Amino acid sequence: MALPNLPQRQPGPDKRYTDPAQALQHQRQLKSSATSRPPAAPPIEAARAAGSNHHHPAGCAATITDRQQSTHNDGFVTTKPTATEATESFSAHGDEMWQKHFKHLPRGTKPVTFVGEGAANAVFEIKVPQHGLSDQNFKGLLLRVAKVPALGQTTAYNYLFQQQYYQAAILPLLGEHAIHQELVVLRGSGIVDELNRLLQDVDDTRKPKFRGSFIGQSDWGLLIEDMRPEPRGPSPRSSSSLLVEFKPKWLSQSRSAPAGAVRCRQCALELQRTLTRPPPPSCGKSSSSSSSSSGGGGGKFAPERKPCPLALVDEDAPPAVSSPFRIAPALAGTPDRDHLRTLLRRIIRDPLLDDLRAQQEALDATGPLCASADDDNFGIAMTIRDCTCFALIPKDNAGAATEDVKIRLGDLDWKDPEAKIHHWRGTEQALIDGGFYTAEWILCEGTYYHPPTLCLLEWKPRASPEGVPDIIALRDQDAEPAAAANGSGRQPRVYTLTADTAALQSKLQPYEGNDATASANPHRPAPW
């Protein structure tokens, strides 16, 4: 990937494309017409000011009418260079390129706070030395750096490629709703050693699966927009705002979902995880995020703690599935519940989610089972299906104006279709073959339970209300398959799942079919 192919200036609102076909054409124009070195990325304040007057277009039903054109070989993602190859292409232009076109983290920069991490990256708040006005160049930004399994290793994560993808494929689709990010040069700053010392100090507080991993040696990092609430008052933890985080996921049904599905793709995946992974114990941690597992606190199933994506974009969704607190379950019991409900509903009703759904639908014409590994569009669709929505809302009633809600989308890294296509297909096929899309009932130790999910499709009228429902029958490793019977004489389709029935049965108790306290769904057919 040559340097001229890396655009650095964020497009203004007039460059936001609501049709992915236009966005892909824009990518190709960038690749073919970029013959000069790009200007440096603008400061975050200038980048945001450029989009401050942007409005959502009326009618965002984006479609790709020419599928052959949208997957042409000169699309954005062709061959991904290694991190070493990308860095060498920059070095070929001389050290002046490093100094002239990118922010350079100054020596003496220190980490202030370990903000968070994922499998591939970690995020830190940093403090740069006050060399004139240099610290202003980093105001409102966090440092995102790549991780490696062991100390001293060189990262294989390619920030140069990721930044080109972000600016050529993501920004044209999402505009100012994408979290601002820009490349930063780490060479000579000494920051990697500082970050690793901090990680060593806090290693025992990290999630078990991340302990022992560190920051890789690299010349590059990313500066990303800090969406944390600003401090207020004498305590640095005091703030006038709350940060809500949730993943919108698949905002429309998978195109390869089976006919008769009573669960959307994400809710089907949650059901699979619920029945195959034991719910974790309660850790007592309070957060406005919806990142709680499907098991919920105390090992109980808690589907109300995660949103159904279809319900997020359906204004007529019934109350059983449309509580706004599903995107921020930790706020459900707060004293300002009514005030917060209004603001959370404002997030859900923002046109951004409708736009995001339209992009997902336009970029994926087949569904995972029939997607091609060389389909650029499908890779972008999977990126924006796994993004995180960050929303800042005012904490007090005094700041309840809906215009005070700030919404951004992050976690928009490129997903390589060639590397992931088998996983995507396998996940979809497992959901179909296991009955997680279509099962109306769970049979465990001779008792019927309705699945512990809250999906919009479950609360829709069935196409064949008199049909025999699908059933997932749980059995222990050495037990005989359970027989599902009904009084009609017609045999249901039974999907057998090997599981720890003793552990699951107690958690399924609130969902027993004969239990009067169980949620009454008028559209669910009886199992007998």
Short mmCIF file of N, CA and C in Angstrom, two decimals, residues 94-185:
data_model
loop_
_atom_site.label_atom_id
_atom_site.label_comp_id
_atom_site.label_asym_id
_atom_site.label_seq_id
_atom_site.Cartn_x
_atom_site.Cartn_y
_atom_site.Cartn_z
N GLY A 94 11.38 8.77 2.94
CA GLY A 94 12.27 9.57 3.76
C GLY A 94 11.65 9.95 5.09
N ASP A 95 12.52 10.26 6.06
CA ASP A 95 12.04 10.58 7.39
C ASP A 95 11.21 11.86 7.43
N GLU A 96 11.41 12.73 6.42
CA GLU A 96 10.62 13.97 6.45
C GLU A 96 9.13 13.69 6.34
N MET A 97 8.76 12.55 5.75
CA MET A 97 7.35 12.20 5.63
C MET A 97 6.75 11.94 7.02
N TRP A 98 7.53 11.29 7.87
CA TRP A 98 7.05 11.01 9.22
C TRP A 98 6.81 12.31 9.98
N GLN A 99 7.69 13.27 9.77
CA GLN A 99 7.61 14.50 10.55
C GLN A 99 6.55 15.46 10.01
N LYS A 100 6.30 15.40 8.73
CA LYS A 100 5.52 16.46 8.08
C LYS A 100 4.03 16.20 8.04
N HIS A 101 3.62 14.96 7.94
CA HIS A 101 2.22 14.69 7.62
C HIS A 101 1.43 14.01 8.73
N PHE A 102 2.06 13.71 9.85
CA PHE A 102 1.34 13.04 10.92
C PHE A 102 1.74 13.63 12.26
N LYS A 103 0.84 13.56 13.21
CA LYS A 103 1.21 13.92 14.57
C LYS A 103 2.25 12.93 15.08
N HIS A 104 3.18 13.46 15.86
CA HIS A 104 4.28 12.65 16.38
C HIS A 104 4.21 12.72 17.89
N LEU A 105 4.02 11.57 18.53
CA LEU A 105 3.94 11.56 19.99
C LEU A 105 5.29 11.95 20.58
N PRO A 106 5.34 13.03 21.36
CA PRO A 106 6.65 13.51 21.86
C PRO A 106 7.21 12.61 22.95
N ARG A 107 8.53 12.57 23.01
CA ARG A 107 9.18 11.83 24.11
C ARG A 107 8.80 12.48 25.43
N GLY A 108 8.59 11.66 26.42
CA GLY A 108 8.14 12.16 27.71
C GLY A 108 6.65 12.00 27.92
N THR A 109 5.95 11.54 26.88
CA THR A 109 4.52 11.27 27.02
C THR A 109 4.31 10.11 28.01
N LYS A 110 3.35 10.26 28.91
CA LYS A 110 3.09 9.25 29.94
C LYS A 110 1.65 8.77 29.88
N PRO A 111 1.43 7.49 30.17
CA PRO A 111 0.04 7.01 30.29
C PRO A 111 -0.56 7.49 31.60
N VAL A 112 -1.80 7.93 31.56
CA VAL A 112 -2.51 8.39 32.75
C VAL A 112 -3.45 7.30 33.27
N THR A 113 -4.21 6.71 32.34
CA THR A 113 -5.21 5.72 32.71
C THR A 113 -5.28 4.63 31.66
N PHE A 114 -5.40 3.39 32.12
CA PHE A 114 -5.69 2.27 31.23
C PHE A 114 -7.20 2.24 31.04
N VAL A 115 -7.67 2.61 29.86
CA VAL A 115 -9.10 2.78 29.62
C VAL A 115 -9.79 1.46 29.36
N GLY A 116 -9.19 0.60 28.55
CA GLY A 116 -9.83 -0.68 28.23
C GLY A 116 -9.07 -1.41 27.15
N GLU A 117 -9.52 -2.64 26.84
CA GLU A 117 -8.82 -3.45 25.85
C GLU A 117 -9.76 -4.47 25.23
N GLY A 118 -9.35 -4.94 24.06
CA GLY A 118 -10.00 -6.05 23.41
C GLY A 118 -8.95 -7.10 23.10
N ALA A 119 -9.27 -8.01 22.21
CA ALA A 119 -8.32 -9.07 21.89
C ALA A 119 -7.10 -8.54 21.16
N ALA A 120 -7.27 -7.50 20.35
CA ALA A 120 -6.17 -7.03 19.50
C ALA A 120 -5.59 -5.68 19.90
N ASN A 121 -6.34 -4.87 20.64
CA ASN A 121 -5.90 -3.51 20.92
C ASN A 121 -6.17 -3.13 22.36
N ALA A 122 -5.48 -2.09 22.81
CA ALA A 122 -5.72 -1.51 24.13
C ALA A 122 -5.77 0.00 23.98
N VAL A 123 -6.50 0.65 24.89
CA VAL A 123 -6.71 2.10 24.81
C VAL A 123 -6.28 2.74 26.12
N PHE A 124 -5.58 3.87 25.99
CA PHE A 124 -5.04 4.56 27.15
C PHE A 124 -5.32 6.05 27.06
N GLU A 125 -5.51 6.67 28.22
CA GLU A 125 -5.46 8.12 28.32
C GLU A 125 -4.00 8.49 28.54
N ILE A 126 -3.53 9.51 27.82
CA ILE A 126 -2.12 9.89 27.90
C ILE A 126 -2.00 11.37 28.23
N LYS A 127 -0.83 11.74 28.72
CA LYS A 127 -0.50 13.14 28.98
C LYS A 127 0.82 13.44 28.30
N VAL A 128 0.80 14.41 27.39
CA VAL A 128 2.02 14.78 26.66
C VAL A 128 2.69 15.94 27.37
N PRO A 129 4.01 16.06 27.28
CA PRO A 129 4.71 17.19 27.90
C PRO A 129 4.31 18.50 27.24
N GLN A 130 4.28 19.55 28.00
CA GLN A 130 3.83 20.85 27.49
C GLN A 130 4.97 21.54 26.76
N HIS A 131 5.10 21.19 25.50
CA HIS A 131 6.08 21.83 24.62
C HIS A 131 5.34 22.84 23.76
N GLY A 132 5.20 24.03 24.24
CA GLY A 132 4.45 25.03 23.51
C GLY A 132 2.99 24.65 23.45
N LEU A 133 2.44 24.53 22.23
CA LEU A 133 1.03 24.19 22.05
C LEU A 133 0.85 22.73 21.66
N SER A 134 1.92 21.92 21.78
CA SER A 134 1.83 20.54 21.29
C SER A 134 0.78 19.74 22.03
N ASP A 135 0.57 20.03 23.32
CA ASP A 135 -0.41 19.25 24.06
C ASP A 135 -1.82 19.48 23.57
N GLN A 136 -2.09 20.64 22.95
CA GLN A 136 -3.42 20.92 22.41
C GLN A 136 -3.74 20.01 21.22
N ASN A 137 -2.71 19.52 20.53
CA ASN A 137 -2.93 18.63 19.39
C ASN A 137 -3.48 17.28 19.82
N PHE A 138 -3.40 16.98 21.12
CA PHE A 138 -3.84 15.68 21.63
C PHE A 138 -5.04 15.81 22.56
N LYS A 139 -5.60 17.01 22.64
CA LYS A 139 -6.74 17.24 23.53
C LYS A 139 -7.96 16.47 23.03
N GLY A 140 -8.64 15.79 23.95
CA GLY A 140 -9.86 15.05 23.61
C GLY A 140 -9.60 13.76 22.86
N LEU A 141 -8.36 13.26 22.89
CA LEU A 141 -8.02 12.05 22.16
C LEU A 141 -7.40 11.01 23.09
N LEU A 142 -7.67 9.75 22.81
CA LEU A 142 -7.06 8.62 23.51
C LEU A 142 -6.10 7.92 22.57
N LEU A 143 -5.16 7.18 23.13
CA LEU A 143 -4.20 6.43 22.32
C LEU A 143 -4.63 4.97 22.25
N ARG A 144 -4.77 4.49 21.03
CA ARG A 144 -5.10 3.09 20.78
C ARG A 144 -3.90 2.41 20.16
N VAL A 145 -3.46 1.31 20.77
CA VAL A 145 -2.26 0.62 20.32
C VAL A 145 -2.53 -0.88 20.23
N ALA A 146 -1.70 -1.55 19.43
CA ALA A 146 -1.90 -2.98 19.17
C ALA A 146 -1.22 -3.83 20.23
N LYS A 147 -1.85 -4.97 20.54
CA LYS A 147 -1.35 -5.89 21.55
C LYS A 147 -0.65 -7.08 20.90
N VAL A 148 0.20 -7.74 21.72
CA VAL A 148 0.87 -8.98 21.33
C VAL A 148 0.78 -9.95 22.49
N PRO A 149 0.92 -11.25 22.22
CA PRO A 149 0.77 -12.23 23.30
C PRO A 149 1.84 -12.15 24.38
N ALA A 150 3.04 -11.67 24.04
CA ALA A 150 4.12 -11.67 25.02
C ALA A 150 4.94 -10.39 24.90
N LEU A 151 5.57 -10.02 25.98
CA LEU A 151 6.35 -8.79 26.05
C LEU A 151 7.51 -8.82 25.06
N GLY A 152 7.72 -7.68 24.37
CA GLY A 152 8.85 -7.54 23.48
C GLY A 152 8.60 -7.93 22.04
N GLN A 153 7.44 -8.49 21.75
CA GLN A 153 7.14 -8.90 20.37
C GLN A 153 6.74 -7.70 19.52
N THR A 154 6.93 -7.84 18.22
CA THR A 154 6.52 -6.82 17.26
C THR A 154 5.11 -7.09 16.80
N THR A 155 4.30 -6.07 16.74
CA THR A 155 2.90 -6.27 16.37
C THR A 155 2.74 -6.58 14.89
N ALA A 156 1.78 -7.44 14.59
CA ALA A 156 1.42 -7.72 13.20
C ALA A 156 0.20 -6.92 12.78
N TYR A 157 -0.36 -6.14 13.73
CA TYR A 157 -1.56 -5.35 13.43
C TYR A 157 -1.16 -4.17 12.56
N ASN A 158 -1.83 -4.00 11.45
CA ASN A 158 -1.43 -3.00 10.46
C ASN A 158 -2.29 -1.75 10.57
N TYR A 159 -1.82 -0.77 11.33
CA TYR A 159 -2.58 0.46 11.51
C TYR A 159 -2.67 1.28 10.22
N LEU A 160 -1.66 1.21 9.39
CA LEU A 160 -1.69 1.98 8.14
C LEU A 160 -2.82 1.49 7.25
N PHE A 161 -2.94 0.19 7.15
CA PHE A 161 -4.03 -0.38 6.35
C PHE A 161 -5.38 -0.08 6.97
N GLN A 162 -5.48 -0.23 8.30
CA GLN A 162 -6.75 0.03 8.97
C GLN A 162 -7.20 1.47 8.80
N GLN A 163 -6.25 2.40 8.82
CA GLN A 163 -6.63 3.80 8.66
C GLN A 163 -7.10 4.10 7.24
N GLN A 164 -6.46 3.48 6.25
CA GLN A 164 -6.95 3.68 4.90
C GLN A 164 -8.36 3.12 4.75
N TYR A 165 -8.59 1.94 5.32
CA TYR A 165 -9.93 1.35 5.27
C TYR A 165 -10.94 2.27 5.93
N TYR A 166 -10.59 2.81 7.08
CA TYR A 166 -11.49 3.70 7.82
C TYR A 166 -11.84 4.92 6.96
N GLN A 167 -10.86 5.51 6.31
CA GLN A 167 -11.12 6.75 5.59
C GLN A 167 -11.70 6.52 4.20
N ALA A 168 -11.40 5.38 3.58
CA ALA A 168 -11.91 5.14 2.24
C ALA A 168 -13.23 4.39 2.22
N ALA A 169 -13.49 3.57 3.24
CA ALA A 169 -14.71 2.74 3.23
C ALA A 169 -15.71 3.12 4.30
N ILE A 170 -15.24 3.49 5.49
CA ILE A 170 -16.15 3.73 6.61
C ILE A 170 -16.67 5.17 6.63
N LEU A 171 -15.78 6.14 6.54
CA LEU A 171 -16.22 7.54 6.60
C LEU A 171 -17.22 7.90 5.50
N PRO A 172 -17.03 7.44 4.26
CA PRO A 172 -18.05 7.78 3.24
C PRO A 172 -19.43 7.24 3.57
N LEU A 173 -19.52 6.17 4.37
CA LEU A 173 -20.81 5.61 4.73
C LEU A 173 -21.40 6.24 5.99
N LEU A 174 -20.57 6.50 6.99
CA LEU A 174 -21.07 6.93 8.29
C LEU A 174 -20.87 8.41 8.57
N GLY A 175 -20.04 9.07 7.80
CA GLY A 175 -19.84 10.50 8.01
C GLY A 175 -19.38 10.84 9.41
N GLU A 176 -19.92 11.93 9.98
CA GLU A 176 -19.47 12.38 11.29
C GLU A 176 -19.93 11.48 12.42
N HIS A 177 -20.75 10.48 12.12
CA HIS A 177 -21.16 9.54 13.17
C HIS A 177 -20.06 8.55 13.52
N ALA A 178 -19.06 8.40 12.65
CA ALA A 178 -17.93 7.54 12.98
C ALA A 178 -17.02 8.26 13.96
N ILE A 179 -16.58 7.56 14.99
CA ILE A 179 -15.64 8.15 15.94
C ILE A 179 -14.39 8.61 15.20
N HIS A 180 -13.96 9.83 15.52
CA HIS A 180 -12.77 10.38 14.87
C HIS A 180 -11.54 9.57 15.26
N GLN A 181 -10.70 9.27 14.27
CA GLN A 181 -9.43 8.61 14.54
C GLN A 181 -8.41 9.08 13.53
N GLU A 182 -7.15 9.09 13.93
CA GLU A 182 -6.07 9.49 13.04
C GLU A 182 -4.79 8.78 13.46
N LEU A 183 -3.90 8.60 12.49
CA LEU A 183 -2.63 7.97 12.76
C LEU A 183 -1.73 8.87 13.59
N VAL A 184 -0.90 8.25 14.42
CA VAL A 184 0.10 8.99 15.19
C VAL A 184 1.40 8.19 15.15
N VAL A 185 2.50 8.90 15.00
CA VAL A 185 3.82 8.26 14.96
C VAL A 185 4.31 8.04 16.39
#
